[in-house]
Short mmCIF file of C-alpha atoms in Angstrom, two decimals:
data_model
loop_
_atom_site.label_atom_id
_atom_site.label_comp_id
_atom_site.label_asym_id
_atom_site.label_seq_id
_atom_site.Cartn_x
_atom_site.Cartn_y
_atom_site.Cartn_z
CA MET A 447 46.06 56.16 57.90
CA THR A 448 43.09 55.57 59.95
CA LEU A 449 39.41 56.19 59.83
CA LYS A 450 37.43 56.97 63.07
CA VAL A 451 33.85 55.57 62.85
CA LEU A 452 31.46 56.54 65.94
CA VAL A 453 28.39 54.66 66.44
CA GLY A 454 25.36 55.60 68.92
CA THR A 455 22.05 53.69 69.74
CA TYR A 456 19.25 54.52 71.61
CA ASN A 457 15.79 53.02 72.25
CA VAL A 458 13.97 56.29 73.12
CA ASN A 459 10.80 54.81 74.13
CA LYS A 460 8.64 56.94 72.02
CA ARG A 461 9.78 59.97 73.69
CA ASP A 462 11.30 63.26 72.78
CA ILE A 463 14.65 64.06 73.62
CA SER A 464 15.58 67.34 75.48
CA GLN A 465 18.96 66.34 77.10
CA ASP A 466 22.01 67.10 75.63
CA LEU A 467 23.62 64.45 73.54
CA SER A 468 27.37 65.49 74.08
CA SER A 469 28.06 63.11 76.87
CA TRP A 470 26.45 60.12 74.94
CA LEU A 471 28.06 60.69 71.62
CA PHE A 472 31.20 62.53 72.87
CA PRO A 473 31.83 61.04 76.34
CA THR A 474 34.61 62.89 78.35
CA ASN A 475 36.28 59.92 79.55
CA SER A 476 36.75 58.44 75.99
CA SER A 477 40.24 58.09 74.46
CA ILE A 478 39.24 60.25 71.24
CA THR A 479 42.15 62.12 70.15
CA ASP A 480 40.97 62.77 66.69
CA LYS A 481 37.73 63.70 65.11
CA PRO A 482 35.43 60.69 64.07
CA ASN A 483 35.43 60.84 60.32
CA ILE A 484 31.99 59.08 60.17
CA ILE A 485 29.23 59.75 62.84
CA VAL A 486 26.21 57.13 62.70
CA VAL A 487 23.30 57.70 65.22
CA GLY A 488 20.47 55.10 65.48
CA PHE A 489 17.10 55.21 67.23
CA GLN A 490 14.48 52.74 67.95
CA GLU A 491 11.06 53.49 69.12
CA PHE A 492 11.50 56.76 67.55
CA SER A 493 7.92 57.56 66.97
CA PRO A 494 4.86 57.59 69.14
CA TYR A 495 2.11 55.33 67.93
CA PRO A 496 0.11 55.51 65.97
CA ASN A 497 2.80 57.85 64.24
CA ALA A 498 5.18 55.11 63.66
CA PHE A 499 2.79 53.16 61.31
CA PHE A 500 2.83 56.03 58.85
CA THR A 501 6.57 56.98 58.88
CA ASN A 502 8.75 55.99 56.21
CA SER A 503 10.80 58.69 54.68
CA SER A 504 14.60 59.26 53.72
CA TYR A 505 16.53 62.28 52.98
CA LEU A 506 20.10 62.64 51.38
CA SER A 507 22.26 65.78 51.50
CA ASN A 508 25.53 66.73 50.49
CA THR A 509 25.96 70.16 52.09
CA SER A 510 27.70 70.64 55.61
CA LEU A 511 26.48 71.78 58.92
CA SER A 512 28.11 75.09 58.41
CA SER A 513 25.54 75.98 55.78
CA SER A 514 21.98 75.55 55.00
CA ILE A 515 21.18 71.92 54.22
CA ALA A 516 19.73 71.31 50.61
CA GLN A 517 17.75 68.03 51.12
CA PHE A 518 15.70 65.71 48.82
CA GLY A 519 14.40 62.57 49.45
CA ASN A 520 11.15 60.34 49.18
CA LYS A 521 8.48 59.00 51.23
CA SER A 522 6.82 55.70 51.06
CA VAL A 523 4.26 55.43 48.26
CA PHE A 524 1.57 54.32 50.70
CA LEU A 525 2.55 55.99 53.70
CA GLY A 526 3.51 59.55 52.60
CA SER A 527 0.17 60.89 52.03
CA TRP A 528 -1.15 59.83 55.32
CA SER A 529 1.55 61.10 57.75
CA LYS A 530 0.60 64.71 57.25
CA TYR A 531 -2.67 64.02 58.66
CA VAL A 532 -1.78 61.82 61.59
CA SER A 533 1.52 63.01 62.82
CA ASN A 534 4.20 65.39 63.38
CA GLU A 535 7.14 63.32 62.38
CA GLU A 536 9.01 65.89 60.29
CA GLU A 537 8.99 68.23 63.45
CA ARG A 538 10.31 65.37 65.49
CA LEU A 539 12.95 64.58 63.07
CA GLU A 540 14.13 68.10 62.76
CA ARG A 541 14.51 68.21 66.65
CA TYR A 542 16.31 65.13 66.73
CA THR A 543 18.52 66.58 64.07
CA SER A 544 19.37 69.72 65.87
CA LEU A 545 20.53 67.95 68.93
CA ILE A 546 22.59 65.44 67.19
CA GLU A 547 24.08 68.52 64.95
CA LYS A 548 24.92 70.73 68.11
CA ALA A 549 26.61 68.03 69.77
CA ILE A 550 28.77 67.40 66.78
CA PHE A 551 29.51 71.09 66.23
CA VAL A 552 30.15 71.89 70.09
CA ASN A 553 32.51 68.88 70.53
CA THR A 554 34.35 68.92 67.18
CA LYS A 555 34.32 72.63 66.15
CA GLU A 556 34.21 71.02 62.45
CA SER A 557 32.08 70.88 59.47
CA TYR A 558 30.29 67.70 58.80
CA THR A 559 27.72 66.86 56.11
CA ALA A 560 24.28 65.46 57.13
CA LEU A 561 24.59 62.59 54.65
CA VAL A 562 21.28 60.50 55.49
CA LYS A 563 18.32 60.81 57.72
CA SER A 564 16.18 57.99 57.35
CA THR A 565 13.13 56.77 59.17
CA PHE A 566 11.18 53.56 59.12
CA PHE A 567 8.16 53.17 61.48
CA GLY A 568 9.94 52.98 64.96
CA LEU A 569 13.60 53.33 63.34
CA ALA A 570 15.58 56.54 62.67
CA LEU A 571 19.26 56.32 61.43
CA PHE A 572 21.36 59.66 61.00
CA VAL A 573 24.70 59.35 59.23
CA TYR A 574 27.13 62.40 59.16
CA VAL A 575 30.53 62.40 57.37
CA ARG A 576 33.43 64.93 58.15
CA ASP A 577 34.12 67.39 55.23
CA LYS A 578 37.72 67.64 55.89
CA SER A 579 38.21 64.01 54.94
CA VAL A 580 35.39 62.15 53.63
CA THR A 581 32.67 64.17 52.13
CA ARG A 582 34.39 64.77 48.99
CA ARG A 583 35.51 61.08 48.79
CA ILE A 584 31.99 59.41 48.77
CA LEU A 585 31.49 57.41 45.58
CA ASN A 586 27.92 55.85 46.44
CA VAL A 587 25.28 55.92 49.05
CA GLU A 588 22.48 53.59 49.11
CA ILE A 589 19.62 53.16 51.76
CA ALA A 590 17.68 49.92 52.25
CA LYS A 591 14.78 49.08 54.72
CA CYS A 592 12.98 45.96 55.78
CA GLY A 593 10.24 44.96 58.49
CA VAL A 594 10.30 41.89 60.29
CA GLY A 595 7.23 42.46 62.69
CA PRO A 596 3.85 40.37 62.33
CA LEU A 597 2.65 40.55 58.58
CA TRP A 598 6.31 42.40 57.73
CA ILE A 599 4.96 45.60 59.54
CA GLY A 600 8.28 47.48 60.31
CA LYS A 601 7.42 47.95 64.01
CA LYS A 602 10.22 45.55 64.17
CA GLY A 603 13.03 45.47 61.23
CA GLY A 604 16.04 47.21 60.27
CA VAL A 605 17.28 50.34 58.10
CA GLY A 606 20.63 50.12 56.57
CA VAL A 607 23.03 52.50 54.68
CA ARG A 608 25.83 51.30 52.49
CA ILE A 609 28.58 53.87 51.83
CA VAL A 610 31.40 53.31 49.24
CA ILE A 611 34.28 55.63 49.76
CA ASP A 612 37.41 56.22 47.92
CA ALA A 613 40.00 54.49 50.57
CA ASN A 614 42.26 57.64 50.10
CA ALA A 615 39.79 59.27 52.40
CA PHE A 616 42.14 57.81 55.32
CA ASN A 617 44.68 60.03 54.25
CA GLU A 618 44.07 63.89 54.97
CA GLU A 619 47.33 64.87 53.43
CA GLN A 620 46.28 63.90 49.79
CA LYS A 621 44.62 66.50 48.09
CA TYR A 622 41.24 66.02 46.54
CA GLU A 623 42.62 66.08 42.91
CA ASP A 624 45.23 63.45 43.60
CA LYS A 625 42.50 60.89 43.73
CA ALA A 626 41.13 60.57 40.34
CA ASN A 627 43.98 58.33 39.04
CA ASN A 628 44.23 56.31 42.40
CA THR A 629 40.49 55.24 43.44
CA ARG A 630 40.40 52.50 46.03
CA GLU A 631 36.86 51.29 46.74
CA LEU A 632 35.91 50.57 50.32
CA ALA A 633 32.29 49.63 51.35
CA LEU A 634 31.06 50.32 54.76
CA CYS A 635 27.51 49.30 55.97
CA PHE A 636 25.53 50.46 59.04
CA VAL A 637 22.37 48.70 60.18
CA CYS A 638 19.93 50.00 62.71
CA ALA A 639 17.86 47.13 63.72
CA HIS A 640 15.02 46.36 66.45
CA LEU A 641 14.52 42.84 67.04
CA ALA A 642 11.61 40.83 68.74
CA PRO A 643 10.79 41.59 72.56
CA HIS A 644 10.53 39.50 75.58
CA SER A 645 12.82 36.81 77.39
CA HIS A 646 11.26 33.94 75.80
CA ASN A 647 11.59 35.11 72.08
CA THR A 648 15.30 34.20 71.41
CA HIS A 649 14.55 32.07 68.49
CA GLN A 650 12.43 34.75 66.88
CA ARG A 651 15.21 37.36 67.41
CA ASN A 652 17.65 35.11 65.59
CA GLN A 653 14.91 34.81 62.98
CA ASP A 654 14.61 38.46 62.58
CA PHE A 655 18.40 38.96 62.11
CA LYS A 656 18.10 36.06 59.46
CA SER A 657 15.27 37.97 57.71
CA ILE A 658 17.24 41.25 57.94
CA CYS A 659 20.01 39.63 56.13
CA GLU A 660 17.88 38.15 53.57
CA ARG A 661 15.71 41.22 52.82
CA LEU A 662 17.72 44.18 53.50
CA VAL A 663 19.42 44.22 50.14
CA PHE A 664 20.96 47.26 48.16
CA ALA A 665 20.03 47.58 44.55
CA ASN A 666 23.82 48.63 43.21
CA ASN A 667 22.37 51.90 42.07
CA MET A 668 23.95 55.40 42.39
CA TYR A 669 22.81 57.24 45.35
CA SER A 670 19.39 55.52 46.00
CA GLU A 671 16.99 54.15 48.25
CA ASN A 672 16.11 50.62 48.10
CA THR A 673 12.89 49.82 50.20
CA GLU A 674 12.87 46.31 48.89
CA ASN A 675 11.33 47.38 45.41
CA THR A 676 14.07 48.72 43.23
CA ASP A 677 11.64 49.40 40.29
CA ARG A 678 9.31 51.99 41.93
CA ASP A 679 8.81 55.36 40.63
CA SER A 680 9.82 56.99 43.59
CA THR A 681 13.18 55.42 43.60
CA HIS A 682 13.53 56.70 40.08
CA GLU A 683 12.37 60.42 41.11
CA GLN A 684 15.02 60.42 43.83
CA ARG A 685 17.73 59.82 41.39
CA LYS A 686 16.26 62.42 39.13
CA ASN A 687 16.12 64.91 41.98
CA CYS A 688 19.58 63.81 43.01
CA GLU A 689 20.98 64.67 39.62
CA ILE A 690 19.05 68.05 38.94
CA MET A 691 20.42 68.97 42.45
CA MET A 692 24.43 68.16 41.84
CA THR A 693 23.86 70.04 38.52
CA ASN A 694 22.81 73.25 39.80
CA MET A 695 25.50 72.83 42.69
CA GLU A 696 28.45 74.81 42.58
CA GLU A 697 31.50 72.97 41.45
CA ASP A 698 33.66 73.54 44.62
CA SER A 699 30.90 71.59 46.71
CA MET A 700 30.18 68.81 44.21
CA PRO A 701 30.49 65.52 45.73
CA LEU A 702 32.25 62.39 44.16
CA LEU A 703 28.94 60.87 43.42
CA SER A 704 28.29 62.84 40.11
CA SER A 705 31.67 61.29 38.59
CA TYR A 706 31.13 57.87 40.06
CA HIS A 707 30.15 54.73 37.61
CA ASN A 708 29.69 51.71 39.47
CA LYS A 709 32.39 49.33 38.57
CA ASN A 710 30.97 46.48 40.02
CA LYS A 711 27.57 46.25 37.73
CA GLN A 712 28.25 42.34 37.36
CA GLN A 713 26.60 42.10 40.87
CA GLN A 714 23.18 43.21 40.67
CA TYR A 715 22.50 43.35 44.48
CA PHE A 716 24.58 43.37 47.77
CA THR A 717 23.48 42.17 51.22
CA ILE A 718 24.73 43.72 54.17
CA TYR A 719 27.64 41.30 54.47
CA ASP A 720 28.92 42.42 51.15
CA SER A 721 30.89 44.97 52.69
CA ASP A 722 34.36 45.70 53.54
CA PHE A 723 33.15 46.82 57.32
CA LEU A 724 29.55 46.12 58.86
CA PHE A 725 28.17 47.44 61.88
CA PHE A 726 25.07 46.09 63.08
CA PHE A 727 23.71 47.85 66.20
CA GLY A 728 20.32 48.74 68.19
CA ASP A 729 17.75 47.46 70.50
CA LEU A 730 18.62 43.53 69.81
CA ASN A 731 16.15 42.75 72.69
CA TYR A 732 18.24 39.67 74.11
CA ARG A 733 17.98 39.17 77.77
CA ILE A 734 19.57 37.47 80.75
CA GLU A 735 18.65 34.04 80.96
CA LEU A 736 17.76 32.85 84.63
CA GLU A 737 17.61 29.17 83.95
CA LYS A 738 20.63 27.36 83.59
CA ARG A 739 21.58 26.07 80.06
CA GLU A 740 23.36 22.84 79.30
CA GLY A 741 26.73 23.23 78.05
CA PHE A 742 27.23 26.56 79.68
CA ASN A 743 29.06 27.20 83.13
CA ASN A 744 26.35 29.66 84.37
CA PRO A 745 24.52 29.92 87.60
CA THR A 746 20.93 29.40 87.96
CA LEU A 747 19.55 32.73 88.99
CA THR A 748 16.42 34.48 90.52
CA ILE A 749 15.41 37.78 90.01
CA SER A 750 16.44 38.56 93.69
CA SER A 751 20.07 37.22 93.23
CA LEU A 752 20.24 38.89 89.82
CA LEU A 753 19.67 42.16 91.12
CA ASP A 754 22.06 41.68 93.88
CA ILE A 755 24.86 40.99 91.46
CA LEU A 756 23.88 44.12 89.58
CA ARG A 757 23.64 46.39 92.47
CA THR A 758 27.24 45.22 93.50
CA ARG A 759 28.28 45.73 89.77
CA GLN A 760 29.49 42.04 89.44
CA TYR A 761 27.94 41.53 86.28
CA GLN A 762 30.82 39.80 84.70
CA ARG A 763 29.66 36.95 86.96
CA ILE A 764 26.42 36.57 84.90
CA ARG A 765 27.98 37.41 81.41
CA SER A 766 27.40 33.84 80.51
CA CYS A 767 23.97 34.20 81.08
CA ASP A 768 23.53 36.80 78.34
CA GLN A 769 21.13 35.17 75.74
CA LEU A 770 22.91 36.63 72.63
CA ALA A 771 26.42 35.65 73.71
CA ARG A 772 25.23 32.15 73.96
CA GLU A 773 23.33 32.16 70.56
CA ILE A 774 26.36 33.73 69.17
CA ILE A 775 28.37 30.72 70.53
CA ASP A 776 26.27 28.42 69.41
CA GLY A 777 26.32 29.89 65.66
CA ARG A 778 22.98 30.82 65.43
CA VAL A 779 23.04 34.63 65.08
CA LEU A 780 25.45 37.34 64.15
CA HIS A 781 27.67 35.18 62.09
CA GLY A 782 31.33 36.27 62.04
CA PHE A 783 30.49 39.67 63.85
CA GLU A 784 32.74 40.62 66.89
CA GLU A 785 32.04 43.15 69.90
CA GLY A 786 33.85 45.41 72.16
CA ASP A 787 34.37 44.67 76.03
CA LEU A 788 30.98 44.66 77.57
CA ASN A 789 32.05 46.22 80.49
CA PHE A 790 28.80 47.98 81.67
CA LEU A 791 25.68 47.31 83.15
CA PRO A 792 22.68 45.77 81.35
CA THR A 793 21.05 48.67 79.38
CA TYR A 794 17.20 47.46 79.94
CA LYS A 795 15.09 47.70 81.80
CA TYR A 796 15.18 50.85 84.15
CA TYR A 797 12.64 52.94 85.73
CA VAL A 798 12.12 55.96 83.59
CA GLY A 799 13.83 58.71 85.44
CA SER A 800 16.15 56.43 87.20
CA ILE A 801 20.02 56.44 86.61
CA ASN A 802 20.74 52.76 88.04
CA GLU A 803 17.32 51.43 89.48
CA PHE A 804 15.87 48.21 87.57
CA ASP A 805 12.49 47.76 87.15
CA VAL A 806 11.87 43.97 87.03
CA ARG A 807 8.06 43.63 87.54
CA TYR A 808 7.37 42.36 84.15
CA ARG A 809 10.64 42.28 82.13
CA THR A 810 13.84 40.59 82.87
CA PRO A 811 16.90 42.91 82.42
CA GLY A 812 19.41 42.66 79.79
CA TRP A 813 22.15 43.89 77.33
CA CYS A 814 19.46 44.85 74.76
CA ASP A 815 21.44 47.71 73.23
CA ARG A 816 24.44 46.46 71.53
CA ILE A 817 26.98 47.63 68.69
CA PHE A 818 28.71 44.82 66.69
CA TYR A 819 31.15 44.81 64.11
CA TYR A 820 32.12 42.57 60.99
CA TRP A 821 35.14 43.13 58.70
CA ARG A 822 35.40 40.79 55.52
CA LYS A 823 38.34 38.56 55.76
CA GLY A 824 40.52 37.75 52.67
CA ASP A 825 40.42 34.70 50.54
CA ASP A 826 42.78 33.17 47.91
CA GLU A 827 42.04 36.16 45.35
CA GLN A 828 42.52 38.95 48.15
CA ILE A 829 44.91 39.88 50.83
CA SER A 830 44.13 38.17 53.92
CA ASP A 831 47.22 39.16 55.96
CA LEU A 832 45.96 41.97 57.61
CA ASN A 833 47.60 43.05 60.63
CA ILE A 834 47.28 46.08 62.94
CA ALA A 835 49.42 46.59 65.89
CA GLY A 836 50.02 42.60 66.18
CA THR A 837 46.41 41.81 65.76
CA ALA A 838 44.48 40.05 62.85
CA SER A 839 41.73 42.49 62.46
CA PRO A 840 41.85 46.26 60.69
CA ILE A 841 39.29 47.55 63.09
CA LEU A 842 39.80 48.35 66.69
CA PRO A 843 36.97 49.21 69.11
CA ILE A 844 38.53 52.20 71.22
CA ASN A 845 35.73 52.52 73.61
CA TYR A 846 32.18 50.76 74.13
CA MET A 847 30.07 52.18 76.86
CA SER A 848 26.68 52.86 77.96
CA HIS A 849 25.67 56.28 79.39
CA PRO A 850 23.42 55.97 82.56
CA SER A 851 22.70 59.69 83.10
CA TYR A 852 20.05 59.45 80.29
CA THR A 853 17.06 58.79 81.92
CA LEU A 854 14.22 59.48 79.40
CA SER A 855 13.76 55.97 78.62
CA ASP A 856 13.86 52.45 80.06
CA HIS A 857 16.71 51.70 78.00
CA LYS A 858 20.13 53.29 78.32
CA PRO A 859 22.09 54.80 75.12
CA VAL A 860 25.32 53.00 74.17
CA SER A 861 28.11 54.41 72.01
CA ALA A 862 31.25 53.01 70.40
CA LEU A 863 34.28 54.55 68.72
CA PHE A 864 36.22 52.47 66.24
CA ALA A 865 39.54 52.94 64.19
CA ILE A 866 39.61 51.50 60.86
CA THR A 867 42.96 50.68 59.11
CA PRO A 868 42.50 49.05 55.89
CA GLN A 869 45.53 47.28 54.77
CA HIS A 870 44.07 45.78 51.49
CA GLU A 871 42.54 46.99 48.21
CA ARG A 872 38.69 46.60 47.59
CA LEU A 873 37.45 43.25 49.19
CA VAL A 874 33.83 43.09 48.38
CA VAL A 875 32.79 40.00 46.43
CA LYS A 876 32.55 40.32 42.54
CA SER A 877 30.78 38.47 39.84
CA GLY A 878 27.62 38.29 41.60
CA THR A 879 28.65 35.95 44.59
CA SER A 880 27.70 37.11 48.06
CA ASN A 881 29.53 36.71 51.59
CA SER A 882 26.11 36.38 53.23
CA PRO A 883 25.49 33.34 55.30
CA PHE A 884 21.72 33.56 53.99
CA LYS A 885 20.22 33.76 50.53
CA ILE A 886 18.32 36.86 49.25
CA ASP A 887 14.80 36.57 49.75
CA GLU A 888 13.21 36.65 46.21
CA ASN A 889 9.98 37.73 47.61
CA ARG A 890 11.03 40.61 49.62
CA ASP A 891 9.35 43.32 47.31
CA LEU A 892 5.84 41.53 47.91
CA LYS A 893 6.42 41.25 51.64
CA PHE A 894 7.67 44.94 51.94
CA ALA A 895 4.40 46.05 50.03
CA PHE A 896 2.22 43.97 52.11
CA GLY A 897 3.81 45.32 55.47
CA GLU A 898 3.17 48.82 54.25
CA ALA A 899 -0.54 48.15 53.35
CA SER A 900 -0.72 46.33 56.56
CA SER A 901 0.67 49.32 58.27
CA ILE A 902 -1.81 51.80 56.96
CA ILE A 903 -4.64 49.45 58.19
CA VAL A 904 -3.10 48.98 61.67
CA GLY A 905 -2.25 52.61 61.96
CA CYS A 906 -5.98 53.81 60.91
CA LEU A 907 -7.38 51.63 63.49
CA TRP A 908 -5.14 52.54 65.84
CA TRP A 909 -5.64 56.08 65.43
CA LEU A 910 -9.39 55.69 65.23
CA PHE A 911 -9.77 53.77 68.39
CA GLY A 912 -6.43 54.62 70.36
CA THR A 913 -6.20 58.52 70.27
CA GLU A 914 -8.67 61.14 71.38
CA ARG A 915 -8.94 62.61 68.26
CA GLY A 916 -9.92 59.41 66.44
CA VAL A 917 -12.35 58.43 69.17
CA LYS A 918 -14.03 62.00 68.33
CA VAL A 919 -14.40 61.19 64.67
CA ILE A 920 -15.84 57.83 65.55
CA LEU A 921 -18.59 59.84 67.95
CA ILE A 922 -19.22 62.37 65.23
CA ILE A 923 -19.68 59.86 62.58
CA GLY A 924 -21.79 57.83 65.03
CA PHE A 925 -24.04 60.76 65.95
CA PHE A 926 -24.64 61.50 62.03
CA GLY A 927 -25.41 57.85 61.66
CA LEU A 928 -27.98 58.08 64.35
CA TRP A 929 -29.53 61.27 63.21
CA LEU A 930 -29.46 60.06 59.73
CA ALA A 931 -31.40 56.87 60.59
CA ARG A 932 -33.78 58.88 62.32
CA LYS A 933 -34.73 61.19 59.85
CA LEU A 934 -35.19 58.22 57.16
CA THR A 935 -37.41 56.39 59.70
CA LEU A 936 -39.66 59.66 59.71
CA ILE A 937 -39.82 59.88 55.93
#
């Protein structure tokens, strides 16, 4: 019994994709033998400025690609009313949705449910689940977001989705009706992140990860969105809309959500670590470090020598120069996470339009775009003897690769396919304890609200002084002010 999970990440550099996504999400040289049960696609720099400052919405759906998608969701209390005036983000979201769904259908010829579509400033996260094996087994879905940029603006930050499923979804031979008396809960979490830029900001990137762990928190509610404020009217409205929609749906399309009663109400909040399987991916922005660091057997590089190594594809010679690998070894970030074999060239920074030509005029190349995975180990009260094919891990990365043929951005997209074979019952923590290495930030709601308010101010200023339409508005107001002042002086 195995669950296949496909994860893709791409920093699109604020541009619109027009290229077919099949070779990224379904590479022809991959070893896919079964259809993915869950497909997760994350984007960074999804929206151009100033649109990104007004973008914060989520959609949850429980209809499949083979039928019309019935959606509901909420927008930010602050940002929703502004977005229609300054952006076309709904159209952008639908264009990306269409490309993803086309790639899924062409390569699987099966029905998938568009479970989640969520945008948060420059981030976008899409989650699709396979109808044949997973859709009817979903017990709970929650969305959480946090900004870690200056003033807690979401220009950098994370979007997370936590899905609880009946582990019997691994067994496609079992009928849906059979699950009622044999539910095994399994929690999976997916976090799309964008961390601080620039080569010298290693410490800030570590801090951004810590902030995401502290403030990207799930409220333990049924089918909800938690934007660091679990008491908002918008969250209540979304849950109300969910109940109305599910009541009106035909019985044969009813998801398990309607019958799910959270069995773990003792624990009010879950961090991203409080999951059986956790995937952390995105533009993490760690670069190749040119200077030799004490304790690491790595060369001292110049830009010229680095390019020579990359041109000859001897990148394994410089793996010890990867900032992120060093920080993980030193225990400063991504605690407990693992990664597949990094057998591809750095994913940043390329000339836009180039397949393999690095642009090193202002930036140092790096393996910025990464996909990490984590699985909760057993303890004294849980089964810890998890052996799959002779390994100690119930999760196996089948492939992990970049895709140089995509030239829209200065980044290259990355994809990974995983096989999950749990040998245990529910592993998520009980009784209010947490598996996170960091404590939940008690001020996360305040920081989120302040970040949203700051985003409106920054977005409006950017729109006024940085766009053609905004400048025209300023000129019109200026001319009107001069005319009015002149009239008043003549009175």
